[in-house]
PDB file of C-alpha atoms in Angstrom:
ATOM      1  CA  UNK A  25     -87.195 150.395-202.815  1.00 94.00           C
ATOM      2  CA  UNK A  26     -85.662 147.230-204.237  1.00 96.00           C
ATOM      3  CA  UNK A  27     -85.934 144.250-201.907  1.00 97.00           C
ATOM      4  CA  UNK A  28     -84.977 140.621-202.245  1.00 98.00           C
ATOM      5  CA  UNK A  29     -86.407 138.460-199.477  1.00 98.00           C
ATOM      6  CA  UNK A  30     -85.235 134.866-199.254  1.00 98.00           C
ATOM      7  CA  UNK A  31     -86.769 131.813-197.636  1.00 98.00           C
ATOM      8  CA  UNK A  32     -85.657 130.615-194.243  1.00 98.00           C
ATOM      9  CA  UNK A  33     -82.883 128.379-193.004  1.00 98.00           C
ATOM     10  CA  UNK A  34     -82.846 124.722-194.042  1.00 98.00           C
ATOM     11  CA  UNK A  35     -81.334 121.579-192.531  1.00 98.00           C
ATOM     12  CA  UNK A  36     -81.002 118.781-195.058  1.00 97.00           C
ATOM     13  CA  UNK A  37     -79.863 115.189-195.116  1.00 97.00           C
ATOM     14  CA  UNK A  38     -76.929 114.199-197.375  1.00 97.00           C
ATOM     15  CA  UNK A  39     -78.167 113.177-200.797  1.00 97.00           C
ATOM     16  CA  UNK A  40     -81.292 115.316-200.583  1.00 98.00           C
ATOM     17  CA  UNK A  41     -82.214 118.423-202.591  1.00 98.00           C
ATOM     18  CA  UNK A  42     -82.864 121.911-201.281  1.00 98.00           C
ATOM     19  CA  UNK A  43     -84.920 124.662-202.909  1.00 98.00           C
ATOM     20  CA  UNK A  44     -84.387 128.289-201.899  1.00 98.00           C
ATOM     21  CA  UNK A  45     -86.696 131.103-202.947  1.00 98.00           C
ATOM     22  CA  UNK A  46     -86.002 134.790-203.554  1.00 98.00           C
ATOM     23  CA  UNK A  47     -89.010 137.141-203.605  1.00 98.00           C
ATOM     24  CA  UNK A  48     -88.297 140.409-205.467  1.00 98.00           C
ATOM     25  CA  UNK A  49     -90.112 143.713-205.074  1.00 97.00           C
ATOM     26  CA  UNK A  50     -89.630 147.397-205.818  1.00 97.00           C
ATOM     27  CA  UNK A  51     -88.757 147.031-209.511  1.00 96.00           C
ATOM     28  CA  UNK A  52     -89.961 145.305-212.678  1.00 97.00           C
ATOM     29  CA  UNK A  53     -88.982 141.686-212.059  1.00 97.00           C
ATOM     30  CA  UNK A  54     -88.458 140.749-215.697  1.00 97.00           C
ATOM     31  CA  UNK A  55     -86.085 143.661-216.353  1.00 95.00           C
ATOM     32  CA  UNK A  56     -83.145 142.282-214.359  1.00 95.00           C
ATOM     33  CA  UNK A  57     -81.435 138.920-214.088  1.00 95.00           C
ATOM     34  CA  UNK A  58     -81.240 137.130-210.754  1.00 97.00           C
ATOM     35  CA  UNK A  59     -77.966 135.493-209.784  1.00 97.00           C
ATOM     36  CA  UNK A  60     -77.166 133.012-207.030  1.00 98.00           C
ATOM     37  CA  UNK A  61     -74.001 133.154-204.943  1.00 98.00           C
ATOM     38  CA  UNK A  62     -73.008 130.976-202.013  1.00 98.00           C
ATOM     39  CA  UNK A  63     -70.550 131.288-199.143  1.00 98.00           C
ATOM     40  CA  UNK A  64     -69.395 128.312-197.106  1.00 98.00           C
ATOM     41  CA  UNK A  65     -68.419 129.008-193.474  1.00 96.00           C
ATOM     42  CA  UNK A  66     -65.263 131.139-193.391  1.00 95.00           C
ATOM     43  CA  UNK A  67     -64.888 130.871-197.154  1.00 96.00           C
ATOM     44  CA  UNK A  68     -65.076 133.156-200.144  1.00 97.00           C
ATOM     45  CA  UNK A  69     -68.108 134.109-202.226  1.00 97.00           C
ATOM     46  CA  UNK A  70     -68.768 131.616-205.015  1.00 97.00           C
ATOM     47  CA  UNK A  71     -70.857 132.403-208.088  1.00 97.00           C
ATOM     48  CA  UNK A  72     -73.310 129.640-208.958  1.00 97.00           C
ATOM     49  CA  UNK A  73     -75.447 130.777-211.874  1.00 96.00           C
ATOM     50  CA  UNK A  74     -78.145 133.088-213.119  1.00 97.00           C
ATOM     51  CA  UNK A  75     -81.532 133.273-214.762  1.00 97.00           C
ATOM     52  CA  UNK A  76     -82.841 135.686-217.351  1.00 96.00           C
ATOM     53  CA  UNK A  77     -86.117 136.436-215.606  1.00 97.00           C
ATOM     54  CA  UNK A  78     -87.786 137.513-218.841  1.00 97.00           C
ATOM     55  CA  UNK A  79     -86.865 134.550-221.041  1.00 97.00           C
ATOM     56  CA  UNK A  80     -86.302 131.959-218.331  1.00 97.00           C
ATOM     57  CA  UNK A  81     -82.918 130.996-219.764  1.00 97.00           C
ATOM     58  CA  UNK A  82     -80.114 130.026-217.399  1.00 97.00           C
ATOM     59  CA  UNK A  83     -76.335 129.831-217.184  1.00 96.00           C
ATOM     60  CA  UNK A  84     -74.301 128.014-214.552  1.00 95.00           C
ATOM     61  CA  UNK A  85     -70.803 127.771-213.193  1.00 94.00           C
ATOM     62  CA  UNK A  86     -69.165 124.588-214.504  1.00 93.00           C
ATOM     63  CA  UNK A  87     -68.744 123.515-210.878  1.00 94.00           C
ATOM     64  CA  UNK A  88     -72.524 123.282-210.374  1.00 94.00           C
ATOM     65  CA  UNK A  89     -73.646 122.341-213.881  1.00 90.00           C
ATOM     66  CA  UNK A  90     -75.945 119.326-213.714  1.00 93.00           C
ATOM     67  CA  UNK A  91     -76.647 119.717-210.009  1.00 97.00           C
ATOM     68  CA  UNK A  92     -78.309 123.138-209.830  1.00 98.00           C
ATOM     69  CA  UNK A  93     -81.601 124.314-211.293  1.00 98.00           C
ATOM     70  CA  UNK A  94     -82.716 127.942-211.331  1.00 98.00           C
ATOM     71  CA  UNK A  95     -86.316 128.814-212.171  1.00 98.00           C
ATOM     72  CA  UNK A  96     -88.633 131.771-211.792  1.00 98.00           C
ATOM     73  CA  UNK A  97     -92.317 132.531-211.409  1.00 98.00           C
ATOM     74  CA  UNK A  98     -92.954 135.901-213.014  1.00 97.00           C
ATOM     75  CA  UNK A  99     -96.463 136.195-211.573  1.00 97.00           C
ATOM     76  CA  UNK A 100     -95.010 135.784-208.083  1.00 98.00           C
ATOM     77  CA  UNK A 101     -91.856 137.833-208.879  1.00 98.00           C
ATOM     78  CA  UNK A 102     -89.875 135.036-207.303  1.00 98.00           C
ATOM     79  CA  UNK A 103     -86.765 133.159-208.355  1.00 98.00           C
ATOM     80  CA  UNK A 104     -85.804 129.713-207.091  1.00 98.00           C
ATOM     81  CA  UNK A 105     -82.522 127.835-206.778  1.00 98.00           C
ATOM     82  CA  UNK A 106     -82.567 124.075-206.297  1.00 98.00           C
ATOM     83  CA  UNK A 107     -79.387 122.162-205.511  1.00 98.00           C
ATOM     84  CA  UNK A 108     -79.424 118.371-205.590  1.00 97.00           C
ATOM     85  CA  UNK A 109     -77.249 115.513-204.295  1.00 97.00           C
ATOM     86  CA  UNK A 110     -76.246 117.543-201.256  1.00 98.00           C
ATOM     87  CA  UNK A 111     -73.079 116.781-199.306  1.00 97.00           C
ATOM     88  CA  UNK A 112     -71.566 118.417-196.240  1.00 97.00           C
ATOM     89  CA  UNK A 113     -69.532 120.615-198.595  1.00 97.00           C
ATOM     90  CA  UNK A 114     -72.772 122.305-199.653  1.00 98.00           C
ATOM     91  CA  UNK A 115     -73.268 123.709-196.154  1.00 98.00           C
ATOM     92  CA  UNK A 116     -73.263 127.440-196.833  1.00 98.00           C
ATOM     93  CA  UNK A 117     -75.248 130.640-196.931  1.00 98.00           C
ATOM     94  CA  UNK A 118     -76.981 130.997-200.280  1.00 98.00           C
ATOM     95  CA  UNK A 119     -77.633 134.507-201.589  1.00 98.00           C
ATOM     96  CA  UNK A 120     -79.702 135.770-204.478  1.00 98.00           C
ATOM     97  CA  UNK A 121     -78.635 139.033-206.091  1.00 97.00           C
ATOM     98  CA  UNK A 122     -80.170 141.365-208.651  1.00 96.00           C
ATOM     99  CA  UNK A 123     -77.971 142.201-211.571  1.00 88.00           C
ATOM    100  CA  UNK A 124     -77.559 145.891-212.422  1.00 85.00           C
ATOM    101  CA  UNK A 125     -75.647 146.016-215.676  1.00 84.00           C
ATOM    102  CA  UNK A 126     -72.800 143.624-214.908  1.00 89.00           C
ATOM    103  CA  UNK A 127     -72.647 143.907-211.144  1.00 93.00           C
ATOM    104  CA  UNK A 128     -74.678 142.690-208.165  1.00 94.00           C
ATOM    105  CA  UNK A 129     -76.457 145.793-206.977  1.00 92.00           C
ATOM    106  CA  UNK A 130     -78.925 144.327-204.500  1.00 96.00           C
ATOM    107  CA  UNK A 131     -78.640 141.198-202.395  1.00 97.00           C
ATOM    108  CA  UNK A 132     -81.055 139.036-200.461  1.00 97.00           C
ATOM    109  CA  UNK A 133     -80.459 138.495-196.772  1.00 97.00           C
ATOM    110  CA  UNK A 134     -79.059 135.011-197.341  1.00 98.00           C
ATOM    111  CA  UNK A 135     -80.439 131.543-196.592  1.00 98.00           C
ATOM    112  CA  UNK A 136     -78.317 129.244-194.402  1.00 98.00           C
ATOM    113  CA  UNK A 137     -78.364 125.652-195.594  1.00 98.00           C
ATOM    114  CA  UNK A 138     -76.870 122.988-193.347  1.00 98.00           C
ATOM    115  CA  UNK A 139     -76.264 119.490-194.669  1.00 98.00           C
ATOM    116  CA  UNK A 140     -75.960 117.002-191.855  1.00 96.00           C
ATOM    117  CA  UNK A 141     -77.042 113.479-191.034  1.00 92.00           C
TER     118      UNK A 141
ATOM    119  CA  UNK B  22     -63.040 128.749-213.446  1.00 72.00           C
ATOM    120  CA  UNK B  23     -60.482 129.569-210.755  1.00 87.00           C
ATOM    121  CA  UNK B  24     -61.045 132.352-208.259  1.00 93.00           C
ATOM    122  CA  UNK B  25     -59.424 135.700-208.917  1.00 96.00           C
ATOM    123  CA  UNK B  26     -56.342 136.160-206.723  1.00 97.00           C
ATOM    124  CA  UNK B  27     -56.461 138.613-203.829  1.00 98.00           C
ATOM    125  CA  UNK B  28     -54.141 139.022-200.840  1.00 98.00           C
ATOM    126  CA  UNK B  29     -55.541 137.175-197.843  1.00 97.00           C
ATOM    127  CA  UNK B  30     -55.175 140.178-195.567  1.00 97.00           C
ATOM    128  CA  UNK B  31     -54.188 143.830-195.502  1.00 98.00           C
ATOM    129  CA  UNK B  32     -53.980 146.270-192.635  1.00 97.00           C
ATOM    130  CA  UNK B  33     -53.556 149.961-192.038  1.00 96.00           C
ATOM    131  CA  UNK B  34     -53.901 152.634-189.387  1.00 96.00           C
ATOM    132  CA  UNK B  35     -56.776 155.113-189.261  1.00 96.00           C
ATOM    133  CA  UNK B  36     -56.257 157.864-191.816  1.00 97.00           C
ATOM    134  CA  UNK B  37     -53.891 155.831-193.968  1.00 97.00           C
ATOM    135  CA  UNK B  38     -54.559 154.443-197.442  1.00 97.00           C
ATOM    136  CA  UNK B  39     -54.497 150.799-198.489  1.00 98.00           C
ATOM    137  CA  UNK B  40     -54.792 149.033-201.822  1.00 98.00           C
ATOM    138  CA  UNK B  41     -56.200 145.571-202.490  1.00 98.00           C
ATOM    139  CA  UNK B  42     -55.230 143.847-205.719  1.00 98.00           C
ATOM    140  CA  UNK B  43     -57.307 141.409-207.738  1.00 98.00           C
ATOM    141  CA  UNK B  44     -55.474 139.396-210.391  1.00 97.00           C
ATOM    142  CA  UNK B  45     -57.265 137.460-213.092  1.00 95.00           C
ATOM    143  CA  UNK B  46     -56.626 136.410-216.660  1.00 92.00           C
ATOM    144  CA  UNK B  47     -57.185 137.593-220.201  1.00 89.00           C
ATOM    145  CA  UNK B  48     -60.587 135.843-220.105  1.00 89.00           C
ATOM    146  CA  UNK B  49     -61.927 137.964-217.284  1.00 92.00           C
ATOM    147  CA  UNK B  50     -60.239 141.008-215.716  1.00 91.00           C
ATOM    148  CA  UNK B  51     -57.947 141.587-218.669  1.00 90.00           C
ATOM    149  CA  UNK B  52     -60.656 141.521-221.319  1.00 90.00           C
ATOM    150  CA  UNK B  53     -63.334 143.683-219.760  1.00 88.00           C
ATOM    151  CA  UNK B  54     -63.586 146.769-217.582  1.00 89.00           C
ATOM    152  CA  UNK B  55     -66.310 144.977-215.659  1.00 94.00           C
ATOM    153  CA  UNK B  56     -64.790 144.377-212.254  1.00 96.00           C
ATOM    154  CA  UNK B  57     -66.939 145.109-209.223  1.00 97.00           C
ATOM    155  CA  UNK B  58     -65.964 145.234-205.566  1.00 98.00           C
ATOM    156  CA  UNK B  59     -67.977 144.247-202.509  1.00 98.00           C
ATOM    157  CA  UNK B  60     -67.569 144.931-198.815  1.00 98.00           C
ATOM    158  CA  UNK B  61     -68.833 142.340-196.359  1.00 98.00           C
ATOM    159  CA  UNK B  62     -69.149 142.739-192.627  1.00 97.00           C
ATOM    160  CA  UNK B  63     -69.473 139.648-190.392  1.00 94.00           C
ATOM    161  CA  UNK B  64     -72.873 138.041-190.637  1.00 93.00           C
ATOM    162  CA  UNK B  65     -74.055 140.430-193.323  1.00 96.00           C
ATOM    163  CA  UNK B  66     -74.708 140.211-197.049  1.00 96.00           C
ATOM    164  CA  UNK B  67     -72.088 141.747-199.354  1.00 96.00           C
ATOM    165  CA  UNK B  68     -72.515 145.374-200.348  1.00 96.00           C
ATOM    166  CA  UNK B  69     -71.497 146.847-203.715  1.00 96.00           C
ATOM    167  CA  UNK B  70     -68.867 149.594-203.414  1.00 97.00           C
ATOM    168  CA  UNK B  71     -67.325 149.808-206.918  1.00 97.00           C
ATOM    169  CA  UNK B  72     -68.672 148.716-210.296  1.00 96.00           C
ATOM    170  CA  UNK B  73     -67.376 148.746-213.871  1.00 94.00           C
ATOM    171  CA  UNK B  74     -63.860 149.125-212.561  1.00 90.00           C
ATOM    172  CA  UNK B  75     -64.025 152.592-211.063  1.00 94.00           C
ATOM    173  CA  UNK B  76     -67.627 153.763-210.615  1.00 96.00           C
ATOM    174  CA  UNK B  77     -69.192 154.273-207.200  1.00 96.00           C
ATOM    175  CA  UNK B  78     -72.863 153.615-206.485  1.00 94.00           C
ATOM    176  CA  UNK B  79     -74.851 156.404-204.944  1.00 93.00           C
ATOM    177  CA  UNK B  80     -74.148 156.620-201.230  1.00 94.00           C
ATOM    178  CA  UNK B  81     -70.697 155.056-201.296  1.00 96.00           C
ATOM    179  CA  UNK B  82     -67.917 157.240-199.923  1.00 96.00           C
ATOM    180  CA  UNK B  83     -65.446 158.854-202.329  1.00 97.00           C
ATOM    181  CA  UNK B  84     -62.738 157.320-200.124  1.00 97.00           C
ATOM    182  CA  UNK B  85     -63.257 154.144-202.158  1.00 98.00           C
ATOM    183  CA  UNK B  86     -61.762 154.092-205.643  1.00 97.00           C
ATOM    184  CA  UNK B  87     -61.017 151.462-208.268  1.00 97.00           C
ATOM    185  CA  UNK B  88     -58.614 151.029-211.141  1.00 96.00           C
ATOM    186  CA  UNK B  89     -57.247 148.407-213.526  1.00 96.00           C
ATOM    187  CA  UNK B  90     -54.014 147.635-215.292  1.00 95.00           C
ATOM    188  CA  UNK B  91     -53.762 144.616-217.542  1.00 95.00           C
ATOM    189  CA  UNK B  92     -55.083 141.541-215.758  1.00 95.00           C
ATOM    190  CA  UNK B  93     -55.085 143.208-212.328  1.00 97.00           C
ATOM    191  CA  UNK B  94     -57.777 145.379-210.795  1.00 97.00           C
ATOM    192  CA  UNK B  95     -57.245 147.350-207.612  1.00 97.00           C
ATOM    193  CA  UNK B  96     -59.365 148.834-204.853  1.00 98.00           C
ATOM    194  CA  UNK B  97     -57.942 151.752-202.875  1.00 98.00           C
ATOM    195  CA  UNK B  98     -59.416 152.949-199.620  1.00 98.00           C
ATOM    196  CA  UNK B  99     -58.122 156.305-198.432  1.00 97.00           C
ATOM    197  CA  UNK B 100     -58.539 157.872-195.015  1.00 97.00           C
ATOM    198  CA  UNK B 101     -59.073 154.491-193.346  1.00 97.00           C
ATOM    199  CA  UNK B 102     -61.785 154.371-190.700  1.00 97.00           C
ATOM    200  CA  UNK B 103     -62.556 151.676-188.135  1.00 96.00           C
ATOM    201  CA  UNK B 104     -65.842 150.949-189.917  1.00 96.00           C
ATOM    202  CA  UNK B 105     -63.906 149.923-193.031  1.00 97.00           C
ATOM    203  CA  UNK B 106     -62.838 146.710-191.319  1.00 97.00           C
ATOM    204  CA  UNK B 107     -64.270 143.633-192.983  1.00 97.00           C
ATOM    205  CA  UNK B 108     -63.869 141.377-195.969  1.00 98.00           C
ATOM    206  CA  UNK B 109     -63.520 142.657-199.518  1.00 98.00           C
ATOM    207  CA  UNK B 110     -64.203 140.710-202.691  1.00 98.00           C
ATOM    208  CA  UNK B 111     -63.625 141.549-206.325  1.00 98.00           C
ATOM    209  CA  UNK B 112     -65.777 140.028-209.042  1.00 97.00           C
ATOM    210  CA  UNK B 113     -65.353 139.971-212.795  1.00 96.00           C
ATOM    211  CA  UNK B 114     -67.528 139.209-215.765  1.00 94.00           C
ATOM    212  CA  UNK B 115     -66.086 136.248-217.682  1.00 92.00           C
ATOM    213  CA  UNK B 116     -66.341 135.462-221.374  1.00 86.00           C
ATOM    214  CA  UNK B 117     -69.439 133.342-221.873  1.00 87.00           C
ATOM    215  CA  UNK B 118     -71.757 135.303-219.561  1.00 89.00           C
ATOM    216  CA  UNK B 119     -70.480 133.869-216.316  1.00 93.00           C
ATOM    217  CA  UNK B 120     -68.872 135.528-213.322  1.00 95.00           C
ATOM    218  CA  UNK B 121     -66.021 134.784-210.941  1.00 96.00           C
ATOM    219  CA  UNK B 122     -65.288 136.175-207.491  1.00 97.00           C
ATOM    220  CA  UNK B 123     -61.925 136.802-205.923  1.00 97.00           C
ATOM    221  CA  UNK B 124     -60.464 134.822-203.053  1.00 97.00           C
ATOM    222  CA  UNK B 125     -61.304 137.632-200.627  1.00 97.00           C
ATOM    223  CA  UNK B 126     -59.230 140.011-198.486  1.00 98.00           C
ATOM    224  CA  UNK B 127     -59.670 140.756-194.801  1.00 98.00           C
ATOM    225  CA  UNK B 128     -58.978 144.381-193.937  1.00 98.00           C
ATOM    226  CA  UNK B 129     -57.866 145.198-190.415  1.00 97.00           C
ATOM    227  CA  UNK B 130     -57.742 148.783-189.200  1.00 96.00           C
ATOM    228  CA  UNK B 131     -55.067 148.866-186.524  1.00 91.00           C
TER     229      UNK B 131
END
């Protein structure tokens, strides 16, 4: 069965960078894009960007362009999302999701990231 | 890339039907039949309930249905059950291979 398992919770200082991983299993990793979505406390879901896991190409929301990097390691069937220049407004749960067509069919369990001094 | 517009909250009694709207623009909802809907319970990851406007994934109840008219997509839940309580989000493909979520709707079953 398809599974996306994310790395654990992080507590970061303002100005730092955080890198979250998403380990995929149960399907051919390079056949489906991986997207990243975040949700601040009590707030809506917010789409951040995605990676073509076969080609390694990426696309980002204008809001995060220049501050987010998404990479993948095909041998490890793992995608990574790195967000830099963190502020308290980046405190959120970060989800990875597997694209099925044009919808998010499977989701990781979420990685809480807290930005606090 | 502004969020799609959803009502903040809707409510209904068990057995009733409710509809949640999702209004976008001609660059997203209006241009494609590629709206998906997600249910989210507190502390849990979102779960896909409708894709490509009106299709249901395997295992999702037929009580959930989707439709679209112009720049507005809609999710209807019939025969409301207490377990339907939670947050609901629409999401649309956007020209340029990006995506946008809705503002979210909290459903209360009275």
